[in-house]
């Protein structure tokens, strides 16, 4: 992928067909889908295309269609089909998702939801408690507290960086431009017809390249303080888009506020630890490196990642905010190790290698936001896909391209994801309970 620059300098405003704010996995998927529909003038702007603090860089790489709500199931199913068609490029490992339950009511709902999943072409097996140990010998502790499990063999893991790269390469090959080190700072809104507002101009600050060693420091500062320090700004180009798309992930509310639109999502920190387990400690028959994703009844999820095990757990009381601190050994010792060792003796002796944190963008119903921006004639939004943005990305990009090119959804009806549902009240929400 090559990056380019805006040619107008600080005075004029360059016309752009579709301006996508945010070049994470969602913005890149949108650019890819647009050029593949023949839209030639697509421009993606991002402060940091390397994505040091982007959720697309900091996630767990899980891809599953095992959800409980139709748009989430079908969009993830179609994205996994895209991953299957590019399996080598995205390092797809279809080793399944095993989901353990210790709550009878929740397991009954998982059982019920299989009918919807099946009707959408997603096969999910039910496992009785006795079958879990036989099939997954790694899990050898406290299985008597489980009421059952589901296993979805077509789900799995991908390399999210490779997915984003694939979208960007395809977008660039079709003529899309990616403007790196460009921060969306201001938006001018006009009203050409009563009640129909338009995004007229997008003001962007070009940020200096700086010393590479210092680069993430500056990016961190901007992404947590939400302004470019004057000494770091190089130019102030402005762009005049025909169509504007807010694909800013956890930063979407900042631009929504500039548009005068309510954004219901909040950024919430999520931490991940890498764990080293000695192969000799594995029980007979257990293949840790060949395992897929395991979601424990405690909410802990883990899977093999290179020579290590990647393990995450989401604190339900985590406050919202742009917080990237990793709690290190304290997180591992308090939250990760006890849960791992509770379920598998292999983790009794293990070592914390390192870890990181990234942002989930969480909505009140834990489903994403995709659609036209209410009250605007030329603005769309695609953000807040909580822990689902990688696995939903292809279908989201295609959906945005359909809205732009066809005026409505064609392949999948993703209209239930429109942000307006939050104005209509909880009955219109798309409450997704399989959220981790
Ligand atoms: C710990 C963790 C684990 C996860 N696990 C999974 C998983 O297993 N599977 C899955 O599918 N999803 C998972 N997710 C969620 C997934 O990572 C996100 O849903 C997805 O990456 C969101 O992509 P995005 O493009 O919307 O946002 P991002 O990747 O965050 O991209 C937003 C971009 O906007 C840029 N930006 C911000 N403000 C501005 C501005 N004003 N101007 C210009 N650029 C700006 C940023 O630089 C960034 O590149 C996980 C997330 C986390 C944090």
Tab-separated table of C-alpha atoms and ligand atoms in Angstrom:
chain	number	residue	atom	x	y	z
A	1	UNK	CA	0.000	0.000	0.000
A	2	UNK	CA	1.316	3.453	-0.818
A	3	UNK	CA	0.369	6.575	1.106
A	4	UNK	CA	-0.164	9.950	-0.513
A	5	UNK	CA	-0.786	13.574	0.372
A	6	UNK	CA	-3.377	16.269	-0.265
A	7	UNK	CA	-2.351	18.676	-2.987
A	8	UNK	CA	-4.169	21.863	-2.029
A	9	UNK	CA	-2.122	23.071	0.939
A	10	UNK	CA	-3.893	25.165	3.532
A	11	UNK	CA	-5.900	27.446	1.211
A	12	UNK	CA	-8.262	25.537	-1.103
A	13	UNK	CA	-10.400	22.532	-0.354
A	14	UNK	CA	-9.788	19.434	-2.408
A	15	UNK	CA	-12.863	17.624	-3.651
A	16	UNK	CA	-13.040	13.955	-2.645
A	17	UNK	CA	-15.626	11.371	-3.717
A	18	UNK	CA	-15.857	9.338	-0.518
A	19	UNK	CA	-13.842	10.456	2.485
A	20	UNK	CA	-13.373	7.677	5.037
A	21	UNK	CA	-12.205	8.967	8.416
A	22	UNK	CA	-10.235	6.156	10.080
A	23	UNK	CA	-8.059	3.568	8.351
A	24	UNK	CA	-8.371	0.689	10.796
A	25	UNK	CA	-9.764	-2.636	9.695
A	26	UNK	CA	-13.237	-1.123	9.219
A	27	UNK	CA	-12.128	1.954	7.229
A	28	UNK	CA	-9.818	-0.233	5.134
A	29	UNK	CA	-12.607	-2.769	4.461
A	30	UNK	CA	-14.898	0.093	3.399
A	31	UNK	CA	-12.285	1.505	1.007
A	32	UNK	CA	-11.730	-1.953	-0.451
A	33	UNK	CA	-15.447	-2.574	-0.980
A	34	UNK	CA	-15.984	0.870	-2.525
A	35	UNK	CA	-13.249	0.535	-5.138
A	36	UNK	CA	-14.465	-2.968	-5.944
A	37	UNK	CA	-17.859	-1.424	-6.673
A	38	UNK	CA	-16.131	0.989	-9.072
A	39	UNK	CA	-15.970	4.084	-6.858
A	40	UNK	CA	-12.774	5.677	-8.068
A	41	UNK	CA	-12.276	8.639	-5.760
A	42	UNK	CA	-11.901	7.154	-2.291
A	43	UNK	CA	-9.662	8.789	0.292
A	44	UNK	CA	-8.915	7.335	3.745
A	45	UNK	CA	-7.412	9.621	6.386
A	46	UNK	CA	-5.766	8.369	9.543
A	47	UNK	CA	-3.459	9.834	12.138
A	48	UNK	CA	-1.464	6.631	12.218
A	49	UNK	CA	-1.981	3.993	9.570
A	50	UNK	CA	0.453	1.712	11.424
A	51	UNK	CA	-2.265	1.720	14.074
A	52	UNK	CA	-0.093	1.617	17.189
A	53	UNK	CA	-3.179	2.384	19.332
A	54	UNK	CA	-5.838	1.206	16.873
A	55	UNK	CA	-8.061	-1.612	18.096
A	56	UNK	CA	-7.340	-3.350	14.795
A	57	UNK	CA	-3.751	-3.721	15.960
A	58	UNK	CA	-4.439	-4.710	19.560
A	59	UNK	CA	-7.148	-7.356	19.335
A	60	UNK	CA	-7.211	-11.121	19.830
A	61	UNK	CA	-7.766	-12.170	16.202
A	62	UNK	CA	-10.839	-14.288	16.897
A	63	UNK	CA	-13.371	-14.856	14.105
A	64	UNK	CA	-16.689	-16.502	14.916
A	65	UNK	CA	-20.213	-16.469	13.572
A	66	UNK	CA	-21.497	-17.860	16.866
A	67	UNK	CA	-23.633	-14.948	18.008
A	68	UNK	CA	-27.225	-14.671	19.132
A	69	UNK	CA	-28.523	-11.849	16.904
A	70	UNK	CA	-29.149	-12.233	13.182
A	71	UNK	CA	-27.148	-9.283	11.759
A	72	UNK	CA	-24.159	-10.264	13.894
A	73	UNK	CA	-24.363	-13.922	12.878
A	74	UNK	CA	-24.830	-13.266	9.160
A	75	UNK	CA	-22.219	-10.509	8.864
A	76	UNK	CA	-19.614	-12.608	10.676
A	77	UNK	CA	-20.546	-15.674	8.616
A	78	UNK	CA	-19.947	-13.747	5.384
A	79	UNK	CA	-16.696	-12.279	6.685
A	80	UNK	CA	-15.453	-15.743	7.632
A	81	UNK	CA	-16.353	-16.907	4.104
A	82	UNK	CA	-14.157	-14.069	2.789
A	83	UNK	CA	-11.363	-15.200	5.130
A	84	UNK	CA	-11.775	-18.764	3.810
A	85	UNK	CA	-11.313	-17.490	0.264
A	86	UNK	CA	-8.049	-15.820	1.395
A	87	UNK	CA	-7.062	-18.339	4.030
A	88	UNK	CA	-3.312	-18.256	3.446
A	89	UNK	CA	-3.134	-14.458	3.168
A	90	UNK	CA	-4.961	-13.877	6.461
A	91	UNK	CA	-3.483	-16.919	8.287
A	92	UNK	CA	-6.912	-18.388	8.926
A	93	UNK	CA	-6.817	-21.225	11.475
A	94	UNK	CA	-10.297	-22.765	11.550
A	95	UNK	CA	-9.959	-24.703	14.780
A	96	UNK	CA	-13.286	-23.764	16.255
A	97	UNK	CA	-14.617	-21.901	19.281
A	98	UNK	CA	-15.361	-23.882	22.419
A	99	UNK	CA	-17.696	-22.019	24.771
A	100	UNK	CA	-18.130	-23.359	28.308
A	101	UNK	CA	-21.249	-22.690	30.398
A	102	UNK	CA	-21.817	-23.013	34.148
A	103	UNK	CA	-25.209	-21.321	34.160
A	104	UNK	CA	-28.176	-23.489	33.215
A	105	UNK	CA	-30.373	-20.594	31.998
A	106	UNK	CA	-27.629	-19.225	29.771
A	107	UNK	CA	-26.879	-22.663	28.398
A	108	UNK	CA	-30.594	-23.135	27.658
A	109	UNK	CA	-30.487	-19.911	25.646
A	110	UNK	CA	-27.386	-21.110	23.777
A	111	UNK	CA	-29.320	-24.285	22.978
A	112	UNK	CA	-32.322	-22.260	21.766
A	113	UNK	CA	-30.204	-19.957	19.610
A	114	UNK	CA	-28.813	-22.883	17.639
A	115	UNK	CA	-31.993	-22.918	15.577
A	116	UNK	CA	-31.434	-19.331	14.415
A	117	UNK	CA	-27.752	-20.063	13.838
A	118	UNK	CA	-28.606	-23.185	11.848
A	119	UNK	CA	-31.158	-21.304	9.725
A	120	UNK	CA	-28.362	-18.875	8.819
A	121	UNK	CA	-26.001	-21.681	7.831
A	122	UNK	CA	-23.922	-21.658	11.024
A	123	UNK	CA	-23.388	-25.084	12.556
A	124	UNK	CA	-22.927	-25.169	16.337
A	125	UNK	CA	-22.559	-28.428	18.260
A	126	UNK	CA	-23.845	-28.958	21.800
A	127	UNK	CA	-21.595	-30.812	24.211
A	128	UNK	CA	-22.814	-32.397	27.410
A	129	UNK	CA	-20.454	-31.941	30.381
A	130	UNK	CA	-19.141	-35.519	30.092
A	131	UNK	CA	-18.092	-34.992	26.494
A	132	UNK	CA	-15.974	-31.906	27.198
A	133	UNK	CA	-13.021	-33.635	28.859
A	134	UNK	CA	-13.043	-36.483	26.357
A	135	UNK	CA	-12.872	-34.084	23.434
A	136	UNK	CA	-10.634	-31.407	25.018
A	137	UNK	CA	-8.207	-33.195	27.365
A	138	UNK	CA	-6.465	-29.879	28.088
A	139	UNK	CA	-9.482	-29.014	30.257
A	140	UNK	CA	-9.098	-31.275	33.262
A	141	UNK	CA	-10.197	-29.240	36.284
A	142	UNK	CA	-13.523	-28.381	37.893
A	143	UNK	CA	-15.541	-29.647	34.961
A	144	UNK	CA	-18.273	-30.795	37.354
A	145	UNK	CA	-19.357	-27.165	37.717
A	146	UNK	CA	-20.116	-26.925	33.967
A	147	UNK	CA	-23.604	-27.528	32.568
A	148	UNK	CA	-22.440	-27.890	28.968
A	149	UNK	CA	-20.623	-26.295	26.078
A	150	UNK	CA	-21.002	-25.325	22.448
A	151	UNK	CA	-18.425	-25.945	19.772
A	152	UNK	CA	-18.483	-24.208	16.405
A	153	UNK	CA	-15.931	-25.856	14.107
A	154	UNK	CA	-15.948	-23.237	11.334
A	155	UNK	CA	-14.960	-20.405	13.682
A	156	UNK	CA	-11.310	-19.693	14.317
A	157	UNK	CA	-8.455	-17.246	14.340
A	158	UNK	CA	-6.905	-14.866	11.841
A	159	UNK	CA	-4.000	-12.476	11.725
A	160	UNK	CA	-5.859	-9.140	11.913
A	161	UNK	CA	-2.892	-7.169	10.568
A	162	UNK	CA	-2.857	-9.385	7.509
A	163	UNK	CA	-6.595	-8.844	7.055
A	164	UNK	CA	-6.187	-5.069	7.239
A	165	UNK	CA	-3.239	-5.233	4.834
A	166	UNK	CA	-5.274	-7.282	2.369
A	167	UNK	CA	-8.124	-4.744	2.405
A	168	UNK	CA	-5.679	-1.876	1.971
A	169	UNK	CA	-3.788	-3.525	-0.873
A	170	UNK	CA	-6.997	-4.213	-2.739
A	171	UNK	CA	-8.224	-0.682	-2.087
A	172	UNK	CA	-4.938	0.884	-3.233
A	173	UNK	CA	-4.863	-1.314	-6.341
A	174	UNK	CA	-8.290	0.100	-7.200
A	175	UNK	CA	-7.091	3.695	-6.785
A	176	UNK	CA	-8.012	4.507	-3.172
A	177	UNK	CA	-5.663	6.927	-1.424
A	178	UNK	CA	-4.516	6.531	2.168
A	179	UNK	CA	-3.393	9.723	3.887
A	180	UNK	CA	-1.178	8.872	6.831
A	181	UNK	CA	-0.398	11.307	9.693
A	182	UNK	CA	-3.611	13.207	8.949
A	183	UNK	CA	-5.858	13.971	11.895
A	184	UNK	CA	-9.504	14.968	11.412
A	185	UNK	CA	-9.903	18.001	13.602
A	186	UNK	CA	-12.882	19.992	12.404
A	187	UNK	CA	-15.963	19.575	10.262
A	188	UNK	CA	-18.076	22.260	8.600
A	189	UNK	CA	-21.719	21.360	8.326
A	190	UNK	CA	-24.138	23.121	5.959
A	191	UNK	CA	-27.882	22.925	5.365
A	192	UNK	CA	-28.707	23.215	1.654
A	193	UNK	CA	-32.290	22.028	2.177
A	194	UNK	CA	-34.292	22.458	5.370
A	195	UNK	CA	-33.733	19.512	7.691
A	196	UNK	CA	-31.038	17.998	5.470
A	197	UNK	CA	-27.602	18.778	6.727
A	198	UNK	CA	-24.413	18.058	4.777
A	199	UNK	CA	-20.786	17.586	5.652
A	200	UNK	CA	-19.306	20.418	3.568
A	201	UNK	CA	-15.666	20.471	4.581
A	202	UNK	CA	-13.426	18.318	6.700
A	203	UNK	CA	-10.462	20.083	8.259
A	204	UNK	CA	-7.459	17.881	8.686
A	205	UNK	CA	-4.192	18.575	10.456
A	206	UNK	CA	-1.135	17.036	8.890
A	207	UNK	CA	1.109	15.880	11.685
A	208	UNK	CA	4.877	15.968	11.436
A	209	UNK	CA	6.648	12.645	10.899
A	210	UNK	CA	9.027	13.133	13.821
A	211	UNK	CA	11.707	10.855	15.056
A	212	UNK	CA	10.458	7.254	14.579
A	213	UNK	CA	11.545	6.386	18.115
A	214	UNK	CA	9.296	9.162	19.364
A	215	UNK	CA	6.451	8.453	16.999
A	216	UNK	CA	4.162	6.457	19.220
A	217	UNK	CA	4.636	9.042	21.965
A	218	UNK	CA	3.142	11.738	19.761
A	219	UNK	CA	0.401	9.446	18.452
A	220	UNK	CA	-0.473	8.449	22.018
A	221	UNK	CA	-0.624	12.070	23.086
A	222	UNK	CA	-2.969	13.018	20.266
A	223	UNK	CA	-5.217	9.970	20.622
A	224	UNK	CA	-5.653	10.455	24.370
A	225	UNK	CA	-5.750	14.277	24.486
A	226	UNK	CA	-7.661	14.704	21.207
A	227	UNK	CA	-5.693	17.615	19.806
A	228	UNK	CA	-2.563	18.018	17.764
A	229	UNK	CA	0.071	20.025	19.637
A	230	UNK	CA	0.735	23.177	17.542
A	231	UNK	CA	4.450	22.386	17.298
A	232	UNK	CA	3.662	19.013	15.688
A	233	UNK	CA	1.368	20.340	12.964
A	234	UNK	CA	2.737	20.743	9.445
A	235	UNK	CA	-0.257	21.809	7.386
A	236	UNK	CA	-4.034	22.221	7.621
A	237	UNK	CA	-5.512	20.820	4.428
A	238	UNK	CA	-9.228	20.749	3.990
A	239	UNK	CA	-11.268	18.254	2.011
A	240	UNK	CA	-14.682	18.677	0.421
A	241	UNK	CA	-16.283	15.226	0.363
A	242	UNK	CA	-19.270	14.141	-1.651
A	243	UNK	CA	-19.766	11.508	1.002
A	244	UNK	CA	-18.255	11.331	4.488
A	245	UNK	CA	-17.901	8.113	6.523
A	246	UNK	CA	-17.112	8.071	10.247
A	247	UNK	CA	-15.038	4.890	10.693
A	248	UNK	CA	-13.020	6.103	13.648
A	249	UNK	CA	-13.547	3.113	15.921
A	250	UNK	CA	-13.347	4.105	19.581
A	251	UNK	CA	-12.762	7.728	18.534
A	252	UNK	CA	-16.068	8.011	16.630
A	253	UNK	CA	-17.816	9.997	19.412
A	254	UNK	CA	-15.384	12.898	19.006
A	255	UNK	CA	-16.344	13.405	15.373
A	256	UNK	CA	-20.023	12.678	16.050
A	257	UNK	CA	-19.931	15.524	18.584
A	258	UNK	CA	-18.527	17.865	15.934
A	259	UNK	CA	-21.406	16.868	13.677
A	260	UNK	CA	-23.885	17.523	16.464
A	261	UNK	CA	-24.998	13.892	16.453
A	262	UNK	CA	-25.386	11.736	19.542
A	263	UNK	CA	-22.967	8.814	19.638
A	264	UNK	CA	-23.917	6.131	22.164
A	265	UNK	CA	-20.603	4.307	22.222
A	266	UNK	CA	-17.936	4.636	24.885
A	267	UNK	CA	-14.289	3.548	24.756
A	268	UNK	CA	-13.437	0.866	27.311
A	269	UNK	CA	-10.014	-0.611	27.997
A	270	UNK	CA	-9.509	-4.336	27.451
A	271	UNK	CA	-6.332	-6.159	28.460
A	272	UNK	CA	-4.615	-9.202	26.989
A	273	UNK	CA	-1.740	-11.271	28.446
A	274	UNK	CA	0.681	-13.616	26.712
A	275	UNK	CA	1.396	-16.741	28.721
A	276	UNK	CA	4.174	-19.304	28.358
A	277	UNK	CA	3.268	-22.902	29.190
A	278	UNK	CA	5.761	-25.724	29.175
A	279	UNK	CA	4.749	-28.470	26.734
A	280	UNK	CA	5.819	-31.143	29.205
A	281	UNK	CA	3.120	-29.991	31.625
A	282	UNK	CA	0.299	-30.805	29.229
A	283	UNK	CA	-1.980	-33.739	30.077
A	284	UNK	CA	-1.845	-36.762	27.752
A	285	UNK	CA	-3.573	-36.081	24.436
A	286	UNK	CA	-3.797	-32.310	24.931
A	287	UNK	CA	-2.667	-30.288	21.940
A	288	UNK	CA	-2.397	-26.723	23.156
A	289	UNK	CA	-0.783	-25.319	20.026
A	290	UNK	CA	-3.401	-26.951	17.820
A	291	UNK	CA	-6.333	-25.648	19.881
A	292	UNK	CA	-8.812	-23.025	18.777
A	293	UNK	CA	-10.410	-20.336	20.948
A	294	UNK	CA	-11.689	-21.457	24.346
A	295	UNK	CA	-14.117	-19.210	26.183
A	296	UNK	CA	-14.345	-20.229	29.815
A	297	UNK	CA	-17.492	-19.879	31.905
A	298	UNK	CA	-15.620	-17.214	33.904
A	299	UNK	CA	-15.367	-14.976	30.809
A	300	UNK	CA	-11.669	-15.735	30.306
A	301	UNK	CA	-10.797	-16.498	26.692
A	302	UNK	CA	-7.589	-18.047	25.450
A	303	UNK	CA	-5.987	-19.532	22.386
A	304	UNK	CA	-2.534	-20.415	21.088
A	305	UNK	CA	-0.602	-17.525	19.576
A	306	UNK	CA	2.777	-18.467	18.144
A	307	UNK	CA	4.686	-20.324	20.886
A	308	UNK	CA	2.499	-18.776	23.629
A	309	UNK	CA	-1.094	-18.675	24.810
A	310	UNK	CA	-2.989	-15.415	24.381
A	311	UNK	CA	-5.457	-14.877	27.229
A	312	UNK	CA	-7.905	-12.052	27.814
A	313	UNK	CA	-10.460	-11.173	30.395
A	314	UNK	CA	-12.728	-8.123	30.466
A	315	UNK	CA	-13.380	-6.416	33.760
A	316	UNK	CA	-17.133	-5.652	33.855
A	317	UNK	CA	-16.388	-2.647	36.107
A	318	UNK	CA	-13.738	-1.122	33.850
A	319	UNK	CA	-14.457	2.622	33.605
A	320	UNK	CA	-14.715	4.193	30.164
A	321	UNK	CA	-11.891	6.316	28.812
A	322	UNK	CA	-8.942	6.478	26.437
A	323	UNK	CA	-6.704	4.432	28.695
A	324	UNK	CA	-3.923	2.245	27.250
A	325	UNK	CA	-2.144	1.265	30.479
A	326	UNK	CA	-1.394	-2.408	30.864
A	327	UNK	CA	-1.567	-3.616	34.468
A	328	UNK	CA	1.212	-6.170	33.865
A	329	UNK	CA	1.921	-8.838	36.464
A	330	UNK	CA	-0.938	-7.614	38.646
A	331	UNK	CA	-3.429	-8.274	35.803
A	332	UNK	CA	-1.895	-11.670	35.088
A	333	UNK	CA	-1.742	-12.775	38.714
A	334	UNK	CA	-5.153	-11.475	39.724
A	335	UNK	CA	-7.294	-12.159	36.663
A	336	UNK	CA	-5.612	-14.471	34.176
A	337	UNK	CA	-3.602	-17.114	36.008
A	338	UNK	CA	-6.259	-18.106	38.581
A	339	UNK	CA	-8.869	-18.586	35.859
A	340	UNK	CA	-6.524	-20.574	33.609
A	341	UNK	CA	-5.291	-22.807	36.436
A	342	UNK	CA	-8.863	-23.305	37.663
A	343	UNK	CA	-9.750	-25.006	34.389
A	344	UNK	CA	-6.536	-26.647	33.173
A	345	UNK	CA	-3.701	-28.125	35.236
A	346	UNK	CA	-1.319	-27.317	32.359
A	347	UNK	CA	-1.490	-23.701	33.494
A	348	UNK	CA	-0.590	-24.464	37.101
A	349	UNK	CA	2.977	-23.612	36.167
A	350	UNK	CA	3.125	-20.901	33.560
A	351	UNK	CA	4.909	-17.622	32.994
A	352	UNK	CA	3.589	-14.174	32.186
A	353	UNK	CA	5.506	-13.046	29.092
A	354	UNK	CA	4.004	-9.635	28.332
A	355	UNK	CA	0.660	-8.049	27.467
A	356	UNK	CA	-1.113	-4.953	26.245
A	357	UNK	CA	-4.376	-3.098	26.303
A	358	UNK	CA	-6.595	-1.705	23.578
A	359	UNK	CA	-10.012	-0.117	23.313
A	360	UNK	CA	-13.375	-1.720	22.769
A	361	UNK	CA	-15.970	0.746	21.574
A	362	UNK	CA	-19.022	-0.381	23.508
A	363	UNK	CA	-22.646	0.473	22.742
A	364	UNK	CA	-25.593	-0.040	25.140
A	365	UNK	CA	-26.596	-3.284	23.382
A	366	UNK	CA	-23.076	-4.479	22.505
A	367	UNK	CA	-23.809	-4.446	18.761
A	368	UNK	CA	-22.080	-2.146	16.280
A	369	UNK	CA	-23.347	0.980	14.519
A	370	UNK	CA	-23.714	1.045	10.736
A	371	UNK	CA	-25.863	3.254	8.547
A	372	UNK	CA	-26.651	6.774	7.446
A	373	UNK	CA	-26.091	9.547	9.905
A	374	UNK	CA	-29.571	10.732	10.935
A	375	UNK	CA	-30.378	14.193	9.537
A	376	UNK	CA	-27.482	14.190	7.050
A	377	UNK	CA	-27.752	13.738	3.292
A	378	UNK	CA	-24.122	12.754	2.714
A	379	UNK	CA	-22.771	11.165	5.878
A	380	UNK	CA	-22.548	7.565	7.070
A	381	UNK	CA	-21.140	5.856	10.121
A	382	UNK	CA	-19.557	2.441	10.693
A	383	UNK	CA	-18.006	2.033	14.102
A	384	UNK	CA	-18.309	0.619	17.600
A	385	UNK	CA	-18.130	-3.040	16.721
A	386	UNK	CA	-17.141	-3.855	20.328
A	387	UNK	CA	-15.148	-7.137	20.202
A	388	UNK	CA	-16.394	-8.001	16.734
A	389	UNK	CA	-14.807	-5.565	14.271
A	390	UNK	CA	-12.351	-7.988	12.679
A	391	UNK	CA	-14.869	-10.772	12.228
A	392	UNK	CA	-17.544	-8.399	10.883
A	393	UNK	CA	-15.256	-6.261	8.728
A	394	UNK	CA	-15.843	-7.654	5.255
A	395	UNK	CA	-19.643	-7.523	5.566
A	396	UNK	CA	-19.500	-4.023	7.060
A	397	UNK	CA	-17.343	-2.741	4.185
A	398	UNK	CA	-19.694	-4.324	1.664
A	399	UNK	CA	-22.712	-2.863	3.462
A	400	UNK	CA	-21.292	0.673	3.358
A	401	UNK	CA	-20.468	0.258	-0.347
A	402	UNK	CA	-24.071	-0.822	-0.968
A	403	UNK	CA	-25.427	2.209	0.854
A	404	UNK	CA	-23.176	4.463	-1.238
A	405	UNK	CA	-23.635	2.767	-4.613
A	406	UNK	CA	-27.146	1.305	-4.413
A	407	UNK	CA	-28.797	3.582	-1.886
A	408	UNK	CA	-29.617	0.644	0.416
A	409	UNK	CA	-28.433	-2.731	1.663
A	410	UNK	CA	-28.507	-5.454	-0.977
A	411	UNK	CA	-26.688	-8.583	0.186
A	412	UNK	CA	-27.566	-8.557	3.889
A	413	UNK	CA	-30.113	-6.373	5.599
A	414	UNK	CA	-27.932	-4.630	8.146
A	415	UNK	CA	-30.455	-1.871	8.824
A	416	UNK	CA	-31.024	-3.089	12.435
A	417	UNK	CA	-27.502	-1.773	13.124
A	418	UNK	CA	-28.490	1.850	12.423
A	419	UNK	CA	-27.575	4.134	15.326
A	420	UNK	CA	-31.151	5.475	15.393
A	421	UNK	CA	-32.194	2.306	17.235
A	422	UNK	CA	-30.946	3.866	20.451
A	423	UNK	CA	-33.430	6.723	20.065
A	424	UNK	CA	-36.280	4.258	19.585
A	425	UNK	CA	-35.728	2.639	22.979
A	426	UNK	CA	-34.532	-0.746	24.286
A	427	UNK	CA	-37.083	-2.759	22.271
A	428	UNK	CA	-35.244	-1.706	19.085
A	429	UNK	CA	-31.844	-2.568	20.523
A	430	UNK	CA	-29.870	-5.493	19.206
A	431	UNK	CA	-28.838	-6.872	22.571
A	432	UNK	CA	-25.952	-9.253	22.019
A	433	UNK	CA	-25.233	-11.477	24.988
A	434	UNK	CA	-22.317	-13.517	23.690
A	435	UNK	CA	-20.072	-10.527	24.150
A	436	UNK	CA	-16.698	-11.087	25.844
B	1	LIG	C1	-8.235	-6.405	23.501
B	1	LIG	C2	-9.134	-6.500	22.299
B	1	LIG	C3	-9.488	-7.745	21.790
B	1	LIG	C4	-10.324	-7.838	20.676
B	1	LIG	N1	-10.566	-9.075	20.134
B	1	LIG	C5	-11.261	-9.161	18.977
B	1	LIG	C6	-11.417	-10.418	18.322
B	1	LIG	O1	-10.919	-11.439	18.795
B	1	LIG	N2	-12.103	-10.445	17.148
B	1	LIG	C7	-12.671	-9.313	16.607
B	1	LIG	O2	-13.325	-9.400	15.564
B	1	LIG	N3	-12.542	-8.114	17.214
B	1	LIG	C8	-11.836	-8.020	18.368
B	1	LIG	N4	-11.666	-6.806	18.970
B	1	LIG	C9	-12.365	-5.641	18.399
B	1	LIG	C10	-11.716	-5.143	17.136
B	1	LIG	O3	-10.332	-5.015	17.323
B	1	LIG	C11	-12.340	-3.796	16.760
B	1	LIG	O4	-13.749	-3.927	16.689
B	1	LIG	C12	-11.841	-3.324	15.415
B	1	LIG	O5	-10.450	-3.390	15.324
B	1	LIG	C13	-12.312	-1.890	15.190
B	1	LIG	O6	-11.737	-1.439	13.983
B	1	LIG	P1	-11.922	0.057	13.558
B	1	LIG	O7	-11.319	0.185	12.219
B	1	LIG	O8	-13.347	0.453	13.749
B	1	LIG	O9	-11.115	0.898	14.669
B	1	LIG	P2	-9.536	1.097	14.851
B	1	LIG	O10	-8.777	-0.075	14.405
B	1	LIG	O11	-9.334	1.558	16.254
B	1	LIG	O12	-9.219	2.283	13.846
B	1	LIG	C14	-9.564	3.619	14.121
B	1	LIG	C15	-8.497	4.487	13.492
B	1	LIG	O13	-8.880	5.844	13.648
B	1	LIG	C16	-7.699	6.617	13.780
B	1	LIG	N5	-8.096	7.903	14.342
B	1	LIG	C17	-8.668	8.161	15.536
B	1	LIG	N6	-9.023	9.454	15.628
B	1	LIG	C18	-8.669	10.038	14.457
B	1	LIG	C19	-8.844	11.349	13.912
B	1	LIG	N7	-9.476	12.331	14.562
B	1	LIG	N8	-8.350	11.592	12.661
B	1	LIG	C20	-7.755	10.608	11.932
B	1	LIG	N9	-7.599	9.350	12.395
B	1	LIG	C21	-8.069	9.058	13.637
B	1	LIG	C22	-6.779	5.772	14.623
B	1	LIG	O14	-5.425	6.104	14.380
B	1	LIG	C23	-7.122	4.360	14.147
B	1	LIG	O15	-6.212	3.880	13.182
B	1	LIG	C24	-10.843	-6.666	20.077
B	1	LIG	C25	-10.478	-5.407	20.575
B	1	LIG	C26	-9.633	-5.323	21.664
B	1	LIG	C27	-9.243	-3.957	22.171
